[in-house]
């Protein structure tokens, strides 16, 4: 007589809800992995570099520049001092001055001297530079690195918040679906319960069915997510593997397989665990909802 306990969970609403939640969770995890990679790149690129700009109208520019370079080379924690060439300065200023040909140059405009100082730790280069050349402009990339690191941390927190909200919505959706299913077969459950079936027996049967449906929905969601993840990985391929392959069937299959190498391993593990997490959440939610409902029976 316990067979009629679970028919209400055979509808397609629960797998559909779980599939959509899995899709949203996967997209959030992909965004989280991207933000984490970007934040690490920001922090690593701007942590140990300082840009020094010396105006072109500085008296005895060459001598003062040479003195400043020697002083910086003797400064503790400074690992390298490099003076940018005229072409490199033109490239650096191209967003403001436009592209300039080598032959034309910049008539009527003198370019500043730009030094790039690599260092470890946090030396106070501003005081050292201004002690030699008060006119110099010092831009600590470390400060921008700290700001970008703070921005990255905020974006990571927002991504984790989105994942947490999706998990909470999934739990609520599964709970409401299970409760609606149990209420639809209230008479059958009451009969089995009054005939002596334990609360845990009834709830475990319904929870097991909910776990299977949630697992199926999670696999469907992961299947729907795979084209999106593959497309994102193909967009990342030129940055790590050179020119993307031509659009042939063999090349498309190879590009799909390359997804496993382009995407972070942690992200692949998290995506693979989504169906299992969905099944666990479905089981726990159904178990809790049914037990609470059975406790309220007269």
mmCIF file of C-alpha atoms in Angstrom:
data_model
loop_
_atom_site.group_PDB
_atom_site.id
_atom_site.type_symbol
_atom_site.label_atom_id
_atom_site.label_comp_id
_atom_site.label_asym_id
_atom_site.label_seq_id
_atom_site.Cartn_x
_atom_site.Cartn_y
_atom_site.Cartn_z
ATOM 1 C CA UNK A 1 0.000 0.000 0.000
ATOM 2 C CA UNK A 2 3.025 2.248 0.078
ATOM 3 C CA UNK A 3 3.304 2.332 -3.725
ATOM 4 C CA UNK A 4 0.903 5.267 -4.151
ATOM 5 C CA UNK A 5 3.016 7.413 -1.837
ATOM 6 C CA UNK A 6 5.266 8.862 -4.543
ATOM 7 C CA UNK A 7 3.287 9.251 -7.789
ATOM 8 C CA UNK A 8 3.027 13.005 -7.323
ATOM 9 C CA UNK A 9 6.818 13.378 -7.758
ATOM 10 C CA UNK A 10 6.779 11.918 -11.273
ATOM 11 C CA UNK A 11 5.796 15.196 -12.909
ATOM 12 C CA UNK A 12 8.339 17.147 -14.919
ATOM 13 C CA UNK A 13 8.244 20.241 -12.741
ATOM 14 C CA UNK A 14 10.972 19.177 -10.317
ATOM 15 C CA UNK A 15 13.580 18.142 -12.928
ATOM 16 C CA UNK A 16 12.824 21.298 -14.922
ATOM 17 C CA UNK A 17 13.320 23.533 -11.882
ATOM 18 C CA UNK A 18 16.553 21.772 -10.932
ATOM 19 C CA UNK A 19 17.827 21.949 -14.529
ATOM 20 C CA UNK A 20 17.265 25.713 -14.634
ATOM 21 C CA UNK A 21 18.884 26.201 -11.218
ATOM 22 C CA UNK A 22 21.859 24.065 -12.299
ATOM 23 C CA UNK A 23 22.211 26.183 -15.426
ATOM 24 C CA UNK A 24 22.177 29.410 -13.404
ATOM 25 C CA UNK A 25 24.589 28.004 -10.809
ATOM 26 C CA UNK A 26 26.979 26.861 -13.540
ATOM 27 C CA UNK A 27 26.957 30.284 -15.179
ATOM 28 C CA UNK A 28 27.600 31.916 -11.801
ATOM 29 C CA UNK A 29 30.503 29.556 -11.092
ATOM 30 C CA UNK A 30 31.969 30.266 -14.538
ATOM 31 C CA UNK A 31 31.710 33.996 -13.857
ATOM 32 C CA UNK A 32 33.265 33.489 -10.435
ATOM 33 C CA UNK A 33 36.219 31.611 -11.925
ATOM 34 C CA UNK A 34 36.696 34.370 -14.491
ATOM 35 C CA UNK A 35 36.603 37.091 -11.852
ATOM 36 C CA UNK A 36 39.079 35.209 -9.658
ATOM 37 C CA UNK A 37 41.488 34.797 -12.574
ATOM 38 C CA UNK A 38 41.114 38.455 -13.506
ATOM 39 C CA UNK A 39 41.669 39.590 -9.915
ATOM 40 C CA UNK A 40 44.831 37.487 -9.640
ATOM 41 C CA UNK A 41 46.077 38.912 -12.928
ATOM 42 C CA UNK A 42 45.390 42.472 -11.758
ATOM 43 C CA UNK A 43 47.127 41.900 -8.464
ATOM 44 C CA UNK A 44 50.162 40.224 -10.003
ATOM 45 C CA UNK A 45 50.597 42.771 -12.800
ATOM 46 C CA UNK A 46 50.359 45.899 -10.658
ATOM 47 C CA UNK A 47 51.865 44.790 -7.367
ATOM 48 C CA UNK A 48 55.601 45.401 -7.891
ATOM 49 C CA UNK A 49 55.968 48.159 -10.481
ATOM 50 C CA UNK A 50 56.321 51.937 -10.339
ATOM 51 C CA UNK A 51 56.185 54.384 -13.240
ATOM 52 C CA UNK A 52 58.265 57.577 -13.083
ATOM 53 C CA UNK A 53 57.714 60.405 -15.554
ATOM 54 C CA UNK A 54 60.321 63.154 -15.910
ATOM 55 C CA UNK A 55 59.108 66.275 -17.796
ATOM 56 C CA UNK A 56 61.038 67.103 -20.958
ATOM 57 C CA UNK A 57 61.654 70.718 -19.833
ATOM 58 C CA UNK A 58 63.642 69.639 -16.776
ATOM 59 C CA UNK A 59 67.063 71.388 -16.704
ATOM 60 C CA UNK A 60 69.968 69.053 -17.507
ATOM 61 C CA UNK A 61 67.507 66.263 -18.200
ATOM 62 C CA UNK A 62 70.052 63.621 -19.232
ATOM 63 C CA UNK A 63 72.289 64.184 -16.189
ATOM 64 C CA UNK A 64 69.418 64.174 -13.722
ATOM 65 C CA UNK A 65 67.940 61.066 -15.323
ATOM 66 C CA UNK A 66 71.280 59.262 -15.076
ATOM 67 C CA UNK A 67 71.637 60.297 -11.417
ATOM 68 C CA UNK A 68 68.102 59.130 -10.629
ATOM 69 C CA UNK A 69 68.690 55.764 -12.292
ATOM 70 C CA UNK A 70 71.889 55.236 -10.308
ATOM 71 C CA UNK A 71 70.111 56.201 -7.075
ATOM 72 C CA UNK A 72 67.261 53.804 -7.768
ATOM 73 C CA UNK A 73 69.624 50.961 -8.606
ATOM 74 C CA UNK A 74 71.233 51.407 -5.179
ATOM 75 C CA UNK A 75 67.876 51.467 -3.396
ATOM 76 C CA UNK A 76 67.045 48.300 -1.417
ATOM 77 C CA UNK A 77 64.257 46.109 -2.849
ATOM 78 C CA UNK A 78 64.616 47.660 -6.317
ATOM 79 C CA UNK A 79 65.300 44.858 -8.805
ATOM 80 C CA UNK A 80 65.393 46.683 -12.154
ATOM 81 C CA UNK A 81 65.151 50.166 -13.643
ATOM 82 C CA UNK A 82 64.288 50.487 -17.334
ATOM 83 C CA UNK A 83 64.015 53.642 -19.422
ATOM 84 C CA UNK A 84 61.427 53.462 -22.161
ATOM 85 C CA UNK A 85 62.550 54.285 -25.669
ATOM 86 C CA UNK A 86 60.962 57.081 -27.684
ATOM 87 C CA UNK A 87 58.917 54.565 -29.660
ATOM 88 C CA UNK A 88 57.684 52.897 -26.477
ATOM 89 C CA UNK A 89 56.662 56.274 -25.029
ATOM 90 C CA UNK A 90 54.805 57.075 -28.254
ATOM 91 C CA UNK A 91 52.998 53.751 -28.005
ATOM 92 C CA UNK A 92 52.199 54.442 -24.369
ATOM 93 C CA UNK A 93 50.736 57.840 -25.220
ATOM 94 C CA UNK A 94 48.992 56.681 -28.406
ATOM 95 C CA UNK A 95 45.482 56.659 -26.810
ATOM 96 C CA UNK A 96 45.870 60.407 -26.202
ATOM 97 C CA UNK A 97 48.165 61.505 -29.068
ATOM 98 C CA UNK A 98 47.099 59.026 -31.733
ATOM 99 C CA UNK A 99 49.338 56.769 -33.759
ATOM 100 C CA UNK A 100 52.509 58.521 -34.882
ATOM 101 C CA UNK A 101 54.711 57.235 -37.686
ATOM 102 C CA UNK A 102 58.416 56.868 -37.114
ATOM 103 C CA UNK A 103 59.240 59.310 -39.912
ATOM 104 C CA UNK A 104 56.775 62.024 -38.921
ATOM 105 C CA UNK A 105 57.517 62.001 -35.214
ATOM 106 C CA UNK A 106 55.770 64.520 -33.004
ATOM 107 C CA UNK A 107 56.557 67.994 -34.324
ATOM 108 C CA UNK A 108 56.489 70.692 -31.689
ATOM 109 C CA UNK A 109 56.032 68.203 -28.858
ATOM 110 C CA UNK A 110 58.774 66.905 -26.584
ATOM 111 C CA UNK A 111 58.172 63.553 -24.969
ATOM 112 C CA UNK A 112 58.930 63.018 -21.280
ATOM 113 C CA UNK A 113 61.384 60.472 -20.008
ATOM 114 C CA UNK A 114 59.568 57.453 -18.580
ATOM 115 C CA UNK A 115 61.205 55.003 -16.194
ATOM 116 C CA UNK A 116 59.709 51.659 -15.149
ATOM 117 C CA UNK A 117 60.990 50.491 -11.767
ATOM 118 C CA UNK A 118 60.496 46.881 -10.700
ATOM 119 C CA UNK A 119 60.787 46.210 -6.980
ATOM 120 C CA UNK A 120 59.921 43.810 -4.214
ATOM 121 C CA UNK A 121 58.302 44.836 -0.979
ATOM 122 C CA UNK A 122 56.968 48.374 -0.565
ATOM 123 C CA UNK A 123 59.853 50.873 -0.767
ATOM 124 C CA UNK A 124 58.954 54.560 -0.534
ATOM 125 C CA UNK A 125 60.144 55.442 -4.013
ATOM 126 C CA UNK A 126 58.227 58.720 -4.049
ATOM 127 C CA UNK A 127 60.439 60.295 -1.402
ATOM 128 C CA UNK A 128 63.608 58.980 -3.066
ATOM 129 C CA UNK A 129 62.649 60.221 -6.527
ATOM 130 C CA UNK A 130 61.499 63.637 -5.341
ATOM 131 C CA UNK A 131 64.722 64.008 -3.366
ATOM 132 C CA UNK A 132 66.649 63.821 -6.645
ATOM 133 C CA UNK A 133 64.074 65.308 -9.019
ATOM 134 C CA UNK A 134 61.211 67.259 -7.422
ATOM 135 C CA UNK A 135 59.643 67.743 -10.872
ATOM 136 C CA UNK A 136 59.246 64.004 -11.465
ATOM 137 C CA UNK A 137 55.806 62.407 -11.318
ATOM 138 C CA UNK A 138 55.661 59.063 -9.509
ATOM 139 C CA UNK A 139 52.786 56.671 -10.126
ATOM 140 C CA UNK A 140 52.762 53.728 -7.739
ATOM 141 C CA UNK A 141 51.142 50.870 -9.633
ATOM 142 C CA UNK A 142 50.881 49.128 -6.269
ATOM 143 C CA UNK A 143 48.119 51.561 -5.270
ATOM 144 C CA UNK A 144 46.159 50.714 -8.389
ATOM 145 C CA UNK A 145 46.827 47.071 -7.639
ATOM 146 C CA UNK A 146 45.316 47.459 -4.198
ATOM 147 C CA UNK A 147 42.264 49.194 -5.663
ATOM 148 C CA UNK A 148 41.855 46.562 -8.354
ATOM 149 C CA UNK A 149 42.331 43.842 -5.764
ATOM 150 C CA UNK A 150 39.552 45.398 -3.685
ATOM 151 C CA UNK A 151 37.331 45.565 -6.761
ATOM 152 C CA UNK A 152 38.091 41.945 -7.562
ATOM 153 C CA UNK A 153 37.273 40.891 -4.001
ATOM 154 C CA UNK A 154 33.957 42.722 -4.225
ATOM 155 C CA UNK A 155 33.113 41.005 -7.514
ATOM 156 C CA UNK A 156 34.049 37.615 -6.045
ATOM 157 C CA UNK A 157 31.811 38.287 -3.039
ATOM 158 C CA UNK A 158 28.952 39.225 -5.374
ATOM 159 C CA UNK A 159 29.469 36.030 -7.373
ATOM 160 C CA UNK A 160 29.417 33.894 -4.214
ATOM 161 C CA UNK A 161 26.293 35.739 -3.095
ATOM 162 C CA UNK A 162 24.658 34.907 -6.428
ATOM 163 C CA UNK A 163 25.585 31.226 -6.042
ATOM 164 C CA UNK A 164 24.209 31.205 -2.483
ATOM 165 C CA UNK A 165 20.954 32.841 -3.593
ATOM 166 C CA UNK A 166 20.561 30.306 -6.400
ATOM 167 C CA UNK A 167 21.066 27.464 -3.906
ATOM 168 C CA UNK A 168 18.492 29.001 -1.553
ATOM 169 C CA UNK A 169 15.982 29.440 -4.383
ATOM 170 C CA UNK A 170 16.589 25.843 -5.467
ATOM 171 C CA UNK A 171 15.889 24.587 -1.940
ATOM 172 C CA UNK A 172 12.679 26.637 -1.738
ATOM 173 C CA UNK A 173 11.561 25.458 -5.181
ATOM 174 C CA UNK A 174 12.192 21.807 -4.359
ATOM 175 C CA UNK A 175 10.469 22.208 -1.000
ATOM 176 C CA UNK A 176 7.354 23.758 -2.528
ATOM 177 C CA UNK A 177 7.232 21.132 -5.281
ATOM 178 C CA UNK A 178 7.536 18.258 -2.819
ATOM 179 C CA UNK A 179 4.959 19.764 -0.488
ATOM 180 C CA UNK A 180 2.527 20.278 -3.354
ATOM 181 C CA UNK A 181 3.091 16.679 -4.461
ATOM 182 C CA UNK A 182 2.506 15.320 -0.961
ATOM 183 C CA UNK A 183 -0.612 17.429 -0.521
ATOM 184 C CA UNK A 184 -1.951 16.107 -3.842
ATOM 185 C CA UNK A 185 -1.790 12.564 -2.446
ATOM 186 C CA UNK A 186 -2.696 13.426 1.126
ATOM 187 C CA UNK A 187 -5.252 10.633 1.493
ATOM 188 C CA UNK A 188 -2.844 7.915 0.375
ATOM 189 C CA UNK A 189 -0.107 9.159 2.706
ATOM 190 C CA UNK A 190 -2.527 9.393 5.657
ATOM 191 C CA UNK A 191 -3.757 5.839 5.078
ATOM 192 C CA UNK A 192 -0.237 4.437 4.960
ATOM 193 C CA UNK A 193 0.727 6.499 7.995
ATOM 194 C CA UNK A 194 -2.286 5.373 10.033
ATOM 195 C CA UNK A 195 -1.635 1.713 9.095
ATOM 196 C CA UNK A 196 1.700 1.942 10.913
ATOM 197 C CA UNK A 197 4.270 3.111 8.391
ATOM 198 C CA UNK A 198 6.906 5.190 10.177
ATOM 199 C CA UNK A 199 7.491 8.840 9.366
ATOM 200 C CA UNK A 200 11.083 8.116 8.324
ATOM 201 C CA UNK A 201 9.977 5.311 6.002
ATOM 202 C CA UNK A 202 7.507 7.538 4.164
ATOM 203 C CA UNK A 203 9.844 10.532 4.028
ATOM 204 C CA UNK A 204 12.785 8.401 2.855
ATOM 205 C CA UNK A 205 10.735 6.995 -0.021
ATOM 206 C CA UNK A 206 9.648 10.433 -1.172
ATOM 207 C CA UNK A 207 13.126 11.888 -0.562
ATOM 208 C CA UNK A 208 14.728 9.140 -2.634
ATOM 209 C CA UNK A 209 12.396 9.890 -5.522
ATOM 210 C CA UNK A 210 13.101 13.611 -5.185
ATOM 211 C CA UNK A 211 16.858 12.920 -5.201
ATOM 212 C CA UNK A 212 16.604 10.912 -8.428
ATOM 213 C CA UNK A 213 14.521 13.596 -10.125
ATOM 214 C CA UNK A 214 16.941 16.273 -8.895
ATOM 215 C CA UNK A 215 19.909 14.290 -10.203
ATOM 216 C CA UNK A 216 18.210 13.956 -13.582
ATOM 217 C CA UNK A 217 17.460 17.677 -13.626
ATOM 218 C CA UNK A 218 21.061 18.470 -12.671
ATOM 219 C CA UNK A 219 22.391 16.344 -15.538
ATOM 220 C CA UNK A 220 20.033 18.045 -17.979
ATOM 221 C CA UNK A 221 21.124 21.459 -16.689
ATOM 222 C CA UNK A 222 24.775 20.475 -17.075
ATOM 223 C CA UNK A 223 24.058 19.316 -20.625
ATOM 224 C CA UNK A 224 22.404 22.657 -21.414
ATOM 225 C CA UNK A 225 25.359 24.457 -19.848
ATOM 226 C CA UNK A 226 28.044 22.642 -21.865
ATOM 227 C CA UNK A 227 27.567 24.618 -25.143
ATOM 228 C CA UNK A 228 27.822 27.905 -23.269
ATOM 229 C CA UNK A 229 30.960 26.818 -21.415
ATOM 230 C CA UNK A 230 32.475 25.487 -24.651
ATOM 231 C CA UNK A 231 31.793 28.779 -26.419
ATOM 232 C CA UNK A 232 33.423 30.725 -23.591
ATOM 233 C CA UNK A 233 36.443 28.417 -23.690
ATOM 234 C CA UNK A 234 36.774 28.964 -27.447
ATOM 235 C CA UNK A 235 36.799 32.713 -26.828
ATOM 236 C CA UNK A 236 39.676 32.194 -24.384
ATOM 237 C CA UNK A 237 41.640 29.889 -26.726
ATOM 238 C CA UNK A 238 43.345 32.662 -28.786
ATOM 239 C CA UNK A 239 44.781 34.130 -25.589
ATOM 240 C CA UNK A 240 46.449 30.868 -24.610
ATOM 241 C CA UNK A 241 46.819 28.686 -27.713
ATOM 242 C CA UNK A 242 47.261 31.113 -30.579
ATOM 243 C CA UNK A 243 44.987 31.197 -33.623
ATOM 244 C CA UNK A 244 41.690 29.327 -33.202
ATOM 245 C CA UNK A 245 41.156 26.333 -35.510
ATOM 246 C CA UNK A 246 39.080 26.539 -38.677
ATOM 247 C CA UNK A 247 35.374 25.779 -38.549
ATOM 248 C CA UNK A 248 35.462 22.131 -39.720
ATOM 249 C CA UNK A 249 33.800 19.137 -37.997
ATOM 250 C CA UNK A 250 37.135 17.743 -36.797
ATOM 251 C CA UNK A 251 38.227 21.198 -35.642
ATOM 252 C CA UNK A 252 34.964 21.713 -33.747
ATOM 253 C CA UNK A 253 35.419 18.388 -31.957
ATOM 254 C CA UNK A 254 39.020 19.299 -31.155
ATOM 255 C CA UNK A 255 37.891 22.700 -29.876
ATOM 256 C CA UNK A 256 35.323 21.016 -27.642
ATOM 257 C CA UNK A 257 37.994 18.688 -26.251
ATOM 258 C CA UNK A 258 40.317 21.653 -25.710
ATOM 259 C CA UNK A 259 37.721 23.050 -23.330
ATOM 260 C CA UNK A 260 39.074 20.674 -20.699
ATOM 261 C CA UNK A 261 42.509 22.293 -21.068
ATOM 262 C CA UNK A 262 41.423 25.926 -21.344
ATOM 263 C CA UNK A 263 39.041 26.062 -18.386
ATOM 264 C CA UNK A 264 40.421 25.959 -14.821
ATOM 265 C CA UNK A 265 40.436 22.497 -13.281
ATOM 266 C CA UNK A 266 38.644 23.797 -10.189
ATOM 267 C CA UNK A 267 35.775 25.088 -12.349
ATOM 268 C CA UNK A 268 35.420 21.730 -14.133
ATOM 269 C CA UNK A 269 35.281 19.929 -10.784
ATOM 270 C CA UNK A 270 32.657 22.340 -9.473
ATOM 271 C CA UNK A 271 30.529 21.960 -12.597
ATOM 272 C CA UNK A 272 30.806 18.167 -12.433
ATOM 273 C CA UNK A 273 29.652 18.221 -8.809
ATOM 274 C CA UNK A 274 26.509 20.272 -9.534
ATOM 275 C CA UNK A 275 24.219 17.275 -10.300
ATOM 276 C CA UNK A 276 25.375 15.513 -7.119
ATOM 277 C CA UNK A 277 24.826 18.666 -5.086
ATOM 278 C CA UNK A 278 21.366 19.010 -6.633
ATOM 279 C CA UNK A 279 20.546 15.405 -5.669
ATOM 280 C CA UNK A 280 21.734 15.954 -2.092
ATOM 281 C CA UNK A 281 19.752 19.185 -1.772
ATOM 282 C CA UNK A 282 16.668 17.464 -3.215
ATOM 283 C CA UNK A 283 16.975 14.571 -0.766
ATOM 284 C CA UNK A 284 17.548 16.761 2.294
ATOM 285 C CA UNK A 285 14.802 19.211 1.353
ATOM 286 C CA UNK A 286 12.236 16.505 0.621
ATOM 287 C CA UNK A 287 13.147 14.625 3.789
ATOM 288 C CA UNK A 288 12.728 17.736 5.914
ATOM 289 C CA UNK A 289 9.495 18.892 4.269
ATOM 290 C CA UNK A 290 7.810 15.498 4.499
ATOM 291 C CA UNK A 291 8.904 14.886 8.099
ATOM 292 C CA UNK A 292 7.614 18.292 9.187
ATOM 293 C CA UNK A 293 4.325 17.688 7.354
ATOM 294 C CA UNK A 294 3.906 14.220 8.893
ATOM 295 C CA UNK A 295 4.570 15.573 12.374
ATOM 296 C CA UNK A 296 1.564 17.872 11.964
ATOM 297 C CA UNK A 297 -0.830 15.064 11.099
ATOM 298 C CA UNK A 298 -3.427 14.341 13.792
#
